[in-house]
């Protein structure tokens, strides 16, 4: 099913009772030798990430998009969520 068709289809495959009110996603930027910023290492698995910065509490994310993710990959992942505001 294409992303467009999925957007237009029913949300019957989404379990609204098991979703948290707010989900936090992160896209990891690919390393670039021209960047002037410090690269902060952190660990992540396929669907979760915890980022720990010096002198800060850990930050957690509901979904992680690795550096090789495309815009299409991200769109495919969030498309089911686009209907949710309509259902309160």
PDB file of N, CA, C and O in Angstrom, chain B, residues numbered from 101:
ATOM      1  N   UNK B 101       0.847  -1.175   0.000  1.00  0.00           N
ATOM      2  CA  UNK B 101       0.000   0.000   0.000  1.00  0.00           C
ATOM      3  C   UNK B 101       0.890   1.235   0.000  1.00  0.00           C
ATOM      4  O   UNK B 101       1.828   1.339   0.790  1.00  0.00           O
ATOM      5  N   UNK B 102       0.590   2.156  -0.881  1.00  0.00           N
ATOM      6  CA  UNK B 102       1.393   3.367  -0.947  1.00  0.00           C
ATOM      7  C   UNK B 102       1.112   4.256   0.258  1.00  0.00           C
ATOM      8  O   UNK B 102       0.101   4.103   0.942  1.00  0.00           O
ATOM      9  N   UNK B 103       2.013   5.171   0.496  1.00  0.00           N
ATOM     10  CA  UNK B 103       1.849   6.084   1.625  1.00  0.00           C
ATOM     11  C   UNK B 103       0.582   6.919   1.457  1.00  0.00           C
ATOM     12  O   UNK B 103      -0.135   7.168   2.426  1.00  0.00           O
ATOM     13  N   UNK B 104       0.314   7.344   0.245  1.00  0.00           N
ATOM     14  CA  UNK B 104      -0.890   8.145   0.003  1.00  0.00           C
ATOM     15  C   UNK B 104      -2.149   7.338   0.285  1.00  0.00           C
ATOM     16  O   UNK B 104      -3.076   7.835   0.925  1.00  0.00           O
ATOM     17  N   UNK B 105      -2.186   6.092  -0.190  1.00  0.00           N
ATOM     18  CA  UNK B 105      -3.354   5.247   0.052  1.00  0.00           C
ATOM     19  C   UNK B 105      -3.533   4.971   1.537  1.00  0.00           C
ATOM     20  O   UNK B 105      -4.658   4.932   2.035  1.00  0.00           O
ATOM     21  N   UNK B 106      -2.430   4.782   2.239  1.00  0.00           N
ATOM     22  CA  UNK B 106      -2.511   4.537   3.678  1.00  0.00           C
ATOM     23  C   UNK B 106      -3.078   5.757   4.396  1.00  0.00           C
ATOM     24  O   UNK B 106      -3.854   5.622   5.342  1.00  0.00           O
ATOM     25  N   UNK B 107      -2.694   6.934   3.950  1.00  0.00           N
ATOM     26  CA  UNK B 107      -3.199   8.164   4.564  1.00  0.00           C
ATOM     27  C   UNK B 107      -4.701   8.298   4.354  1.00  0.00           C
ATOM     28  O   UNK B 107      -5.420   8.773   5.233  1.00  0.00           O
ATOM     29  N   UNK B 108      -5.160   7.884   3.207  1.00  0.00           N
ATOM     30  CA  UNK B 108      -6.580   8.013   2.879  1.00  0.00           C
ATOM     31  C   UNK B 108      -7.429   6.877   3.433  1.00  0.00           C
ATOM     32  O   UNK B 108      -8.655   6.982   3.450  1.00  0.00           O
ATOM     33  N   UNK B 109      -6.813   5.811   3.879  1.00  0.00           N
ATOM     34  CA  UNK B 109      -7.567   4.656   4.356  1.00  0.00           C
ATOM     35  C   UNK B 109      -8.021   4.849   5.799  1.00  0.00           C
ATOM     36  O   UNK B 109      -7.684   5.845   6.439  1.00  0.00           O
ATOM     37  N   UNK B 110      -8.777   3.900   6.295  1.00  0.00           N
ATOM     38  CA  UNK B 110      -9.297   3.935   7.659  1.00  0.00           C
ATOM     39  C   UNK B 110      -8.180   3.757   8.670  1.00  0.00           C
ATOM     40  O   UNK B 110      -7.124   3.212   8.350  1.00  0.00           O
ATOM     41  N   UNK B 111      -8.414   4.217   9.886  1.00  0.00           N
ATOM     42  CA  UNK B 111      -7.445   4.044  10.967  1.00  0.00           C
ATOM     43  C   UNK B 111      -7.760   2.816  11.798  1.00  0.00           C
ATOM     44  O   UNK B 111      -7.308   2.716  12.939  1.00  0.00           O
ATOM     45  N   UNK B 112      -8.517   1.886  11.259  1.00  0.00           N
ATOM     46  CA  UNK B 112      -8.930   0.718  12.042  1.00  0.00           C
ATOM     47  C   UNK B 112      -7.756  -0.120  12.523  1.00  0.00           C
ATOM     48  O   UNK B 112      -7.906  -0.893  13.469  1.00  0.00           O
ATOM     49  N   UNK B 113      -6.589   0.013  11.896  1.00  0.00           N
ATOM     50  CA  UNK B 113      -5.427  -0.760  12.331  1.00  0.00           C
ATOM     51  C   UNK B 113      -4.687  -0.097  13.491  1.00  0.00           C
ATOM     52  O   UNK B 113      -3.729  -0.670  14.009  1.00  0.00           O
ATOM     53  N   UNK B 114      -5.102   1.079  13.904  1.00  0.00           N
ATOM     54  CA  UNK B 114      -4.451   1.796  14.995  1.00  0.00           C
ATOM     55  C   UNK B 114      -5.202   1.527  16.290  1.00  0.00           C
ATOM     56  O   UNK B 114      -6.413   1.738  16.364  1.00  0.00           O
ATOM     57  N   UNK B 115      -4.497   1.066  17.300  1.00  0.00           N
ATOM     58  CA  UNK B 115      -5.101   0.846  18.611  1.00  0.00           C
ATOM     59  C   UNK B 115      -4.991   2.146  19.401  1.00  0.00           C
ATOM     60  O   UNK B 115      -3.943   2.442  19.975  1.00  0.00           O
ATOM     61  N   UNK B 116      -6.062   2.909  19.428  1.00  0.00           N
ATOM     62  CA  UNK B 116      -6.045   4.217  20.075  1.00  0.00           C
ATOM     63  C   UNK B 116      -5.876   4.133  21.580  1.00  0.00           C
ATOM     64  O   UNK B 116      -5.449   5.107  22.200  1.00  0.00           O
ATOM     65  N   UNK B 117      -6.199   2.999  22.185  1.00  0.00           N
ATOM     66  CA  UNK B 117      -6.092   2.859  23.639  1.00  0.00           C
ATOM     67  C   UNK B 117      -4.662   2.690  24.117  1.00  0.00           C
ATOM     68  O   UNK B 117      -4.375   2.955  25.284  1.00  0.00           O
ATOM     69  N   UNK B 118      -3.758   2.257  23.252  1.00  0.00           N
ATOM     70  CA  UNK B 118      -2.380   1.991  23.667  1.00  0.00           C
ATOM     71  C   UNK B 118      -1.407   3.090  23.265  1.00  0.00           C
ATOM     72  O   UNK B 118      -0.197   2.920  23.415  1.00  0.00           O
ATOM     73  N   UNK B 119      -1.902   4.199  22.764  1.00  0.00           N
ATOM     74  CA  UNK B 119      -1.020   5.290  22.373  1.00  0.00           C
ATOM     75  C   UNK B 119      -0.887   6.295  23.508  1.00  0.00           C
ATOM     76  O   UNK B 119      -1.864   6.611  24.187  1.00  0.00           O
ATOM     77  N   UNK B 120       0.319   6.790  23.706  1.00  0.00           N
ATOM     78  CA  UNK B 120       0.497   7.858  24.681  1.00  0.00           C
ATOM     79  C   UNK B 120       0.022   9.161  24.035  1.00  0.00           C
ATOM     80  O   UNK B 120       0.010   9.267  22.808  1.00  0.00           O
ATOM     81  N   UNK B 121      -0.369  10.151  24.839  1.00  0.00           N
ATOM     82  CA  UNK B 121      -0.887  11.398  24.278  1.00  0.00           C
ATOM     83  C   UNK B 121       0.116  12.112  23.370  1.00  0.00           C
ATOM     84  O   UNK B 121      -0.265  12.748  22.388  1.00  0.00           O
ATOM     85  N   UNK B 122       1.378  12.002  23.705  1.00  0.00           N
ATOM     86  CA  UNK B 122       2.422  12.643  22.907  1.00  0.00           C
ATOM     87  C   UNK B 122       3.511  11.620  22.653  1.00  0.00           C
ATOM     88  O   UNK B 122       3.960  10.932  23.570  1.00  0.00           O
ATOM     89  N   UNK B 123       3.929  11.526  21.404  1.00  0.00           N
ATOM     90  CA  UNK B 123       5.045  10.659  21.056  1.00  0.00           C
ATOM     91  C   UNK B 123       6.188  11.535  20.575  1.00  0.00           C
ATOM     92  O   UNK B 123       5.972  12.526  19.877  1.00  0.00           O
ATOM     93  N   UNK B 124       7.393  11.169  20.949  1.00  0.00           N
ATOM     94  CA  UNK B 124       8.569  11.942  20.588  1.00  0.00           C
ATOM     95  C   UNK B 124       9.446  11.099  19.679  1.00  0.00           C
ATOM     96  O   UNK B 124       9.891  10.015  20.054  1.00  0.00           O
ATOM     97  N   UNK B 125       9.686  11.607  18.482  1.00  0.00           N
ATOM     98  CA  UNK B 125      10.523  10.915  17.511  1.00  0.00           C
ATOM     99  C   UNK B 125      11.818  11.706  17.355  1.00  0.00           C
ATOM    100  O   UNK B 125      11.858  12.913  17.596  1.00  0.00           O
ATOM    101  N   UNK B 126      12.860  11.015  16.952  1.00  0.00           N
ATOM    102  CA  UNK B 126      14.137  11.673  16.689  1.00  0.00           C
ATOM    103  C   UNK B 126      14.714  11.109  15.399  1.00  0.00           C
ATOM    104  O   UNK B 126      14.644   9.908  15.138  1.00  0.00           O
ATOM    105  N   UNK B 127      15.276  11.991  14.612  1.00  0.00           N
ATOM    106  CA  UNK B 127      16.002  11.582  13.412  1.00  0.00           C
ATOM    107  C   UNK B 127      17.466  11.901  13.652  1.00  0.00           C
ATOM    108  O   UNK B 127      17.835  13.041  13.937  1.00  0.00           O
ATOM    109  N   UNK B 128      18.286  10.879  13.533  1.00  0.00           N
ATOM    110  CA  UNK B 128      19.715  11.057  13.769  1.00  0.00           C
ATOM    111  C   UNK B 128      20.354  11.576  12.489  1.00  0.00           C
ATOM    112  O   UNK B 128      20.281  10.944  11.435  1.00  0.00           O
ATOM    113  N   UNK B 129      20.966  12.714  12.602  1.00  0.00           N
ATOM    114  CA  UNK B 129      21.613  13.340  11.455  1.00  0.00           C
ATOM    115  C   UNK B 129      22.875  12.568  11.093  1.00  0.00           C
ATOM    116  O   UNK B 129      23.654  12.209  11.976  1.00  0.00           O
ATOM    117  N   UNK B 130      23.085  12.310   9.813  1.00  0.00           N
ATOM    118  CA  UNK B 130      24.334  11.642   9.416  1.00  0.00           C
ATOM    119  C   UNK B 130      25.542  12.514   9.761  1.00  0.00           C
ATOM    120  O   UNK B 130      25.456  13.742   9.753  1.00  0.00           O
ATOM    121  N   UNK B 131      26.653  11.874  10.058  1.00  0.00           N
ATOM    122  CA  UNK B 131      27.881  12.616  10.348  1.00  0.00           C
ATOM    123  C   UNK B 131      28.354  13.336   9.092  1.00  0.00           C
ATOM    124  O   UNK B 131      28.272  12.809   7.983  1.00  0.00           O
ATOM    125  N   UNK B 132      28.841  14.532   9.292  1.00  0.00           N
ATOM    126  CA  UNK B 132      29.331  15.340   8.191  1.00  0.00           C
ATOM    127  C   UNK B 132      30.653  15.947   8.626  1.00  0.00           C
ATOM    128  O   UNK B 132      30.726  16.614   9.658  1.00  0.00           O
ATOM    129  N   UNK B 133      31.681  15.719   7.852  1.00  0.00           N
ATOM    130  CA  UNK B 133      33.006  16.216   8.234  1.00  0.00           C
ATOM    131  C   UNK B 133      33.063  17.740   8.261  1.00  0.00           C
ATOM    132  O   UNK B 133      33.978  18.306   8.860  1.00  0.00           O
ATOM    133  N   UNK B 134      32.113  18.413   7.630  1.00  0.00           N
ATOM    134  CA  UNK B 134      32.089  19.878   7.619  1.00  0.00           C
ATOM    135  C   UNK B 134      31.383  20.475   8.828  1.00  0.00           C
ATOM    136  O   UNK B 134      31.415  21.690   9.027  1.00  0.00           O
ATOM    137  N   UNK B 135      30.748  19.633   9.635  1.00  0.00           N
ATOM    138  CA  UNK B 135      30.052  20.141  10.817  1.00  0.00           C
ATOM    139  C   UNK B 135      31.035  20.752  11.801  1.00  0.00           C
ATOM    140  O   UNK B 135      32.126  20.226  12.020  1.00  0.00           O
ATOM    141  N   UNK B 136      30.635  21.859  12.383  1.00  0.00           N
ATOM    142  CA  UNK B 136      31.473  22.535  13.362  1.00  0.00           C
ATOM    143  C   UNK B 136      31.069  22.190  14.786  1.00  0.00           C
ATOM    144  O   UNK B 136      31.633  22.720  15.743  1.00  0.00           O
ATOM    145  N   UNK B 137      30.095  21.303  14.927  1.00  0.00           N
ATOM    146  CA  UNK B 137      29.577  20.971  16.240  1.00  0.00           C
ATOM    147  C   UNK B 137      30.148  19.651  16.722  1.00  0.00           C
ATOM    148  O   UNK B 137      30.540  18.795  15.930  1.00  0.00           O
ATOM    149  N   UNK B 138      30.185  19.507  18.026  1.00  0.00           N
ATOM    150  CA  UNK B 138      30.653  18.267  18.631  1.00  0.00           C
ATOM    151  C   UNK B 138      29.633  17.158  18.387  1.00  0.00           C
ATOM    152  O   UNK B 138      28.428  17.371  18.522  1.00  0.00           O
ATOM    153  N   UNK B 139      30.121  15.984  18.030  1.00  0.00           N
ATOM    154  CA  UNK B 139      29.249  14.832  17.850  1.00  0.00           C
ATOM    155  C   UNK B 139      29.043  14.181  19.210  1.00  0.00           C
ATOM    156  O   UNK B 139      30.006  13.839  19.896  1.00  0.00           O
ATOM    157  N   UNK B 140      27.787  14.012  19.594  1.00  0.00           N
ATOM    158  CA  UNK B 140      27.458  13.436  20.892  1.00  0.00           C
ATOM    159  C   UNK B 140      27.054  11.985  20.683  1.00  0.00           C
ATOM    160  O   UNK B 140      26.019  11.712  20.076  1.00  0.00           O
ATOM    161  N   UNK B 141      27.853  11.058  21.176  1.00  0.00           N
ATOM    162  CA  UNK B 141      27.502   9.645  20.979  1.00  0.00           C
ATOM    163  C   UNK B 141      26.358   9.224  21.895  1.00  0.00           C
ATOM    164  O   UNK B 141      26.259   9.683  23.033  1.00  0.00           O
ATOM    165  N   UNK B 142      25.504   8.355  21.392  1.00  0.00           N
ATOM    166  CA  UNK B 142      24.466   7.746  22.211  1.00  0.00           C
ATOM    167  C   UNK B 142      24.048   6.442  21.571  1.00  0.00           C
ATOM    168  O   UNK B 142      24.330   6.183  20.401  1.00  0.00           O
ATOM    169  N   UNK B 143      23.372   5.628  22.356  1.00  0.00           N
ATOM    170  CA  UNK B 143      22.956   4.310  21.896  1.00  0.00           C
ATOM    171  C   UNK B 143      21.471   4.317  21.588  1.00  0.00           C
ATOM    172  O   UNK B 143      20.688   5.005  22.242  1.00  0.00           O
ATOM    173  N   UNK B 144      21.096   3.539  20.581  1.00  0.00           N
ATOM    174  CA  UNK B 144      19.680   3.389  20.270  1.00  0.00           C
ATOM    175  C   UNK B 144      19.435   2.010  19.688  1.00  0.00           C
ATOM    176  O   UNK B 144      20.325   1.388  19.109  1.00  0.00           O
ATOM    177  N   UNK B 145      18.203   1.549  19.857  1.00  0.00           N
ATOM    178  CA  UNK B 145      17.788   0.305  19.216  1.00  0.00           C
ATOM    179  C   UNK B 145      16.840   0.689  18.090  1.00  0.00           C
ATOM    180  O   UNK B 145      16.701   1.871  17.776  1.00  0.00           O
ATOM    181  N   UNK B 146      16.199  -0.275  17.490  1.00  0.00           N
ATOM    182  CA  UNK B 146      15.382   0.028  16.318  1.00  0.00           C
ATOM    183  C   UNK B 146      14.228   0.979  16.618  1.00  0.00           C
ATOM    184  O   UNK B 146      13.861   1.771  15.750  1.00  0.00           O
ATOM    185  N   UNK B 147      13.650   0.931  17.801  1.00  0.00           N
ATOM    186  CA  UNK B 147      12.478   1.767  18.068  1.00  0.00           C
ATOM    187  C   UNK B 147      12.583   2.662  19.287  1.00  0.00           C
ATOM    188  O   UNK B 147      11.656   3.421  19.567  1.00  0.00           O
ATOM    189  N   UNK B 148      13.672   2.595  20.011  1.00  0.00           N
ATOM    190  CA  UNK B 148      13.784   3.454  21.186  1.00  0.00           C
ATOM    191  C   UNK B 148      15.189   4.023  21.275  1.00  0.00           C
ATOM    192  O   UNK B 148      16.139   3.450  20.740  1.00  0.00           O
ATOM    193  N   UNK B 149      15.311   5.136  21.942  1.00  0.00           N
ATOM    194  CA  UNK B 149      16.631   5.728  22.149  1.00  0.00           C
ATOM    195  C   UNK B 149      16.640   6.458  23.471  1.00  0.00           C
ATOM    196  O   UNK B 149      15.641   7.040  23.893  1.00  0.00           O
ATOM    197  N   UNK B 150      17.763   6.414  24.099  1.00  0.00           N
ATOM    198  CA  UNK B 150      17.979   7.208  25.302  1.00  0.00           C
ATOM    199  C   UNK B 150      19.260   7.988  25.068  1.00  0.00           C
ATOM    200  O   UNK B 150      20.320   7.408  24.835  1.00  0.00           O
ATOM    201  N   UNK B 151      19.156   9.283  25.131  1.00  0.00           N
ATOM    202  CA  UNK B 151      20.283  10.169  24.906  1.00  0.00           C
ATOM    203  C   UNK B 151      20.726  10.709  26.253  1.00  0.00           C
ATOM    204  O   UNK B 151      19.927  11.277  26.997  1.00  0.00           O
ATOM    205  N   UNK B 152      21.996  10.532  26.562  1.00  0.00           N
ATOM    206  CA  UNK B 152      22.522  11.031  27.823  1.00  0.00           C
ATOM    207  C   UNK B 152      23.593  12.071  27.528  1.00  0.00           C
ATOM    208  O   UNK B 152      24.614  11.774  26.909  1.00  0.00           O
ATOM    209  N   UNK B 153      23.348  13.273  27.972  1.00  0.00           N
ATOM    210  CA  UNK B 153      24.293  14.368  27.815  1.00  0.00           C
ATOM    211  C   UNK B 153      24.989  14.613  29.144  1.00  0.00           C
ATOM    212  O   UNK B 153      24.417  14.335  30.198  1.00  0.00           O
ATOM    213  N   UNK B 154      26.201  15.124  29.115  1.00  0.00           N
ATOM    214  CA  UNK B 154      26.890  15.417  30.375  1.00  0.00           C
ATOM    215  C   UNK B 154      26.076  16.384  31.240  1.00  0.00           C
ATOM    216  O   UNK B 154      25.550  17.383  30.750  1.00  0.00           O
ATOM    217  N   UNK B 155      25.985  16.073  32.514  1.00  0.00           N
ATOM    218  CA  UNK B 155      25.293  16.913  33.498  1.00  0.00           C
ATOM    219  C   UNK B 155      23.819  17.158  33.175  1.00  0.00           C
ATOM    220  O   UNK B 155      23.274  18.210  33.510  1.00  0.00           O
ATOM    221  N   UNK B 156      23.179  16.194  32.529  1.00  0.00           N
ATOM    222  CA  UNK B 156      21.761  16.317  32.184  1.00  0.00           C
ATOM    223  C   UNK B 156      21.049  15.001  32.447  1.00  0.00           C
ATOM    224  O   UNK B 156      21.668  13.938  32.399  1.00  0.00           O
ATOM    225  N   UNK B 157      19.754  15.066  32.724  1.00  0.00           N
ATOM    226  CA  UNK B 157      19.008  13.806  32.858  1.00  0.00           C
ATOM    227  C   UNK B 157      18.888  13.140  31.484  1.00  0.00           C
ATOM    228  O   UNK B 157      18.967  13.822  30.462  1.00  0.00           O
ATOM    229  N   UNK B 158      18.702  11.831  31.450  1.00  0.00           N
ATOM    230  CA  UNK B 158      18.572  11.154  30.152  1.00  0.00           C
ATOM    231  C   UNK B 158      17.292  11.572  29.428  1.00  0.00           C
ATOM    232  O   UNK B 158      16.273  11.853  30.059  1.00  0.00           O
ATOM    233  N   UNK B 159      17.358  11.608  28.124  1.00  0.00           N
ATOM    234  CA  UNK B 159      16.211  11.918  27.281  1.00  0.00           C
ATOM    235  C   UNK B 159      15.805  10.640  26.561  1.00  0.00           C
ATOM    236  O   UNK B 159      16.663   9.923  26.045  1.00  0.00           O
ATOM    237  N   UNK B 160      14.507  10.345  26.519  1.00  0.00           N
ATOM    238  CA  UNK B 160      14.074   9.135  25.821  1.00  0.00           C
ATOM    239  C   UNK B 160      13.120   9.502  24.690  1.00  0.00           C
ATOM    240  O   UNK B 160      12.423  10.515  24.745  1.00  0.00           O
ATOM    241  N   UNK B 161      13.107   8.660  23.673  1.00  0.00           N
ATOM    242  CA  UNK B 161      12.317   8.891  22.471  1.00  0.00           C
ATOM    243  C   UNK B 161      11.505   7.649  22.154  1.00  0.00           C
ATOM    244  O   UNK B 161      11.946   6.530  22.415  1.00  0.00           O
ATOM    245  N   UNK B 162      10.322   7.843  21.592  1.00  0.00           N
ATOM    246  CA  UNK B 162       9.442   6.732  21.246  1.00  0.00           C
ATOM    247  C   UNK B 162       9.857   6.029  19.965  1.00  0.00           C
ATOM    248  O   UNK B 162       9.593   4.838  19.799  1.00  0.00           O
ATOM    249  N   UNK B 163      10.490   6.738  19.076  1.00  0.00           N
ATOM    250  CA  UNK B 163      10.916   6.147  17.817  1.00  0.00           C
ATOM    251  C   UNK B 163      12.184   6.835  17.351  1.00  0.00           C
ATOM    252  O   UNK B 163      12.369   8.034  17.562  1.00  0.00           O
ATOM    253  N   UNK B 164      13.057   6.065  16.715  1.00  0.00           N
ATOM    254  CA  UNK B 164      14.338   6.574  16.248  1.00  0.00           C
ATOM    255  C   UNK B 164      14.453   6.327  14.749  1.00  0.00           C
ATOM    256  O   UNK B 164      14.194   5.225  14.266  1.00  0.00           O
ATOM    257  N   UNK B 165      14.839   7.356  14.030  1.00  0.00           N
ATOM    258  CA  UNK B 165      15.144   7.206  12.614  1.00  0.00           C
ATOM    259  C   UNK B 165      16.659   7.306  12.466  1.00  0.00           C
ATOM    260  O   UNK B 165      17.235   8.364  12.722  1.00  0.00           O
ATOM    261  N   UNK B 166      17.311   6.217  12.054  1.00  0.00           N
ATOM    262  CA  UNK B 166      18.768   6.225  11.938  1.00  0.00           C
ATOM    263  C   UNK B 166      19.239   7.142  10.807  1.00  0.00           C
ATOM    264  O   UNK B 166      18.428   7.598  10.002  1.00  0.00           O
ATOM    265  N   UNK B 167      20.545   7.413  10.742  1.00  0.00           N
ATOM    266  CA  UNK B 167      21.076   8.357   9.750  1.00  0.00           C
ATOM    267  C   UNK B 167      20.713   8.025   8.303  1.00  0.00           C
ATOM    268  O   UNK B 167      20.573   8.931   7.481  1.00  0.00           O
ATOM    269  N   UNK B 168      20.562   6.763   7.985  1.00  0.00           N
ATOM    270  CA  UNK B 168      20.269   6.391   6.595  1.00  0.00           C
ATOM    271  C   UNK B 168      18.783   6.509   6.240  1.00  0.00           C
ATOM    272  O   UNK B 168      18.399   6.200   5.112  1.00  0.00           O
ATOM    273  N   UNK B 169      17.947   6.947   7.173  1.00  0.00           N
ATOM    274  CA  UNK B 169      16.509   7.090   6.909  1.00  0.00           C
ATOM    275  C   UNK B 169      16.256   8.151   5.846  1.00  0.00           C
ATOM    276  O   UNK B 169      16.941   9.172   5.782  1.00  0.00           O
ATOM    277  N   UNK B 170      15.272   7.885   5.028  1.00  0.00           N
ATOM    278  CA  UNK B 170      14.863   8.851   4.008  1.00  0.00           C
ATOM    279  C   UNK B 170      13.599   9.567   4.474  1.00  0.00           C
ATOM    280  O   UNK B 170      12.962   9.152   5.442  1.00  0.00           O
ATOM    281  N   UNK B 171      13.245  10.633   3.786  1.00  0.00           N
ATOM    282  CA  UNK B 171      11.997  11.326   4.091  1.00  0.00           C
ATOM    283  C   UNK B 171      10.819  10.365   3.937  1.00  0.00           C
ATOM    284  O   UNK B 171       9.866  10.415   4.714  1.00  0.00           O
ATOM    285  N   UNK B 172      10.889   9.497   2.939  1.00  0.00           N
ATOM    286  CA  UNK B 172       9.823   8.526   2.702  1.00  0.00           C
ATOM    287  C   UNK B 172       9.690   7.568   3.885  1.00  0.00           C
ATOM    288  O   UNK B 172       8.575   7.255   4.303  1.00  0.00           O
ATOM    289  N   UNK B 173      10.820   7.097   4.431  1.00  0.00           N
ATOM    290  CA  UNK B 173      10.787   6.204   5.599  1.00  0.00           C
ATOM    291  C   UNK B 173      10.065   6.872   6.768  1.00  0.00           C
ATOM    292  O   UNK B 173       9.256   6.245   7.452  1.00  0.00           O
ATOM    293  N   UNK B 174      10.362   8.123   6.982  1.00  0.00           N
ATOM    294  CA  UNK B 174       9.748   8.853   8.091  1.00  0.00           C
ATOM    295  C   UNK B 174       8.253   9.028   7.840  1.00  0.00           C
ATOM    296  O   UNK B 174       7.439   8.827   8.741  1.00  0.00           O
ATOM    297  N   UNK B 175       7.903   9.395   6.636  1.00  0.00           N
ATOM    298  CA  UNK B 175       6.495   9.565   6.285  1.00  0.00           C
ATOM    299  C   UNK B 175       5.728   8.265   6.476  1.00  0.00           C
ATOM    300  O   UNK B 175       4.626   8.279   7.025  1.00  0.00           O
ATOM    301  N   UNK B 176       6.283   7.150   6.036  1.00  0.00           N
ATOM    302  CA  UNK B 176       5.634   5.847   6.196  1.00  0.00           C
ATOM    303  C   UNK B 176       5.410   5.513   7.674  1.00  0.00           C
ATOM    304  O   UNK B 176       4.414   4.877   8.019  1.00  0.00           O
ATOM    305  N   UNK B 177       6.316   5.931   8.533  1.00  0.00           N
ATOM    306  CA  UNK B 177       6.200   5.632   9.960  1.00  0.00           C
ATOM    307  C   UNK B 177       5.160   6.488  10.666  1.00  0.00           C
ATOM    308  O   UNK B 177       4.487   6.023  11.587  1.00  0.00           O
ATOM    309  N   UNK B 178       5.028   7.723  10.241  1.00  0.00           N
ATOM    310  CA  UNK B 178       4.117   8.621  10.951  1.00  0.00           C
ATOM    311  C   UNK B 178       2.733   8.701  10.324  1.00  0.00           C
ATOM    312  O   UNK B 178       1.820   9.271  10.920  1.00  0.00           O
ATOM    313  N   UNK B 179       2.567   8.148   9.152  1.00  0.00           N
ATOM    314  CA  UNK B 179       1.285   8.278   8.457  1.00  0.00           C
ATOM    315  C   UNK B 179       0.090   7.811   9.285  1.00  0.00           C
ATOM    316  O   UNK B 179      -0.955   8.459   9.226  1.00  0.00           O
ATOM    317  N   UNK B 180       0.184   6.727  10.050  1.00  0.00           N
ATOM    318  CA  UNK B 180      -0.981   6.339  10.863  1.00  0.00           C
ATOM    319  C   UNK B 180      -1.333   7.382  11.924  1.00  0.00           C
ATOM    320  O   UNK B 180      -2.485   7.465  12.352  1.00  0.00           O
ATOM    321  N   UNK B 181      -0.363   8.168  12.345  1.00  0.00           N
ATOM    322  CA  UNK B 181      -0.603   9.165  13.387  1.00  0.00           C
ATOM    323  C   UNK B 181      -1.302  10.416  12.858  1.00  0.00           C
ATOM    324  O   UNK B 181      -1.853  11.194  13.636  1.00  0.00           O
ATOM    325  N   UNK B 182      -1.282  10.609  11.552  1.00  0.00           N
ATOM    326  CA  UNK B 182      -1.855  11.826  10.987  1.00  0.00           C
ATOM    327  C   UNK B 182      -3.370  11.898  11.159  1.00  0.00           C
ATOM    328  O   UNK B 182      -3.934  12.992  11.163  1.00  0.00           O
ATOM    329  N   UNK B 183      -4.031  10.762  11.299  1.00  0.00           N
ATOM    330  CA  UNK B 183      -5.476  10.736  11.502  1.00  0.00           C
ATOM    331  C   UNK B 183      -5.865  10.981  12.968  1.00  0.00           C
ATOM    332  O   UNK B 183      -7.002  11.364  13.240  1.00  0.00           O
ATOM    333  N   UNK B 184      -4.968  10.774  13.885  1.00  0.00           N
ATOM    334  CA  UNK B 184      -5.314  10.787  15.308  1.00  0.00           C
ATOM    335  C   UNK B 184      -5.943  12.083  15.811  1.00  0.00           C
ATOM    336  O   UNK B 184      -6.873  12.011  16.614  1.00  0.00           O
ATOM    337  N   UNK B 185      -5.495  13.260  15.390  1.00  0.00           N
ATOM    338  CA  UNK B 185      -6.155  14.473  15.897  1.00  0.00           C
ATOM    339  C   UNK B 185      -7.648  14.517  15.565  1.00  0.00           C
ATOM    340  O   UNK B 185      -8.421  15.165  16.271  1.00  0.00           O
ATOM    341  N   UNK B 186      -8.047  13.845  14.516  1.00  0.00           N
ATOM    342  CA  UNK B 186      -9.465  13.829  14.140  1.00  0.00           C
ATOM    343  C   UNK B 186     -10.308  13.010  15.104  1.00  0.00           C
ATOM    344  O   UNK B 186     -11.522  13.197  15.185  1.00  0.00           O
ATOM    345  N   UNK B 187      -9.665  12.096  15.839  1.00  0.00           N
ATOM    346  CA  UNK B 187     -10.382  11.213  16.752  1.00  0.00           C
ATOM    347  C   UNK B 187     -10.255  11.639  18.209  1.00  0.00           C
ATOM    348  O   UNK B 187     -10.716  10.931  19.104  1.00  0.00           O
ATOM    349  N   UNK B 188      -9.635  12.784  18.452  1.00  0.00           N
ATOM    350  CA  UNK B 188      -9.541  13.321  19.794  1.00  0.00           C
ATOM    351  C   UNK B 188      -8.547  12.621  20.610  1.00  0.00           C
ATOM    352  O   UNK B 188      -8.353  12.965  21.776  1.00  0.00           O
TER     353      UNK B 188
END
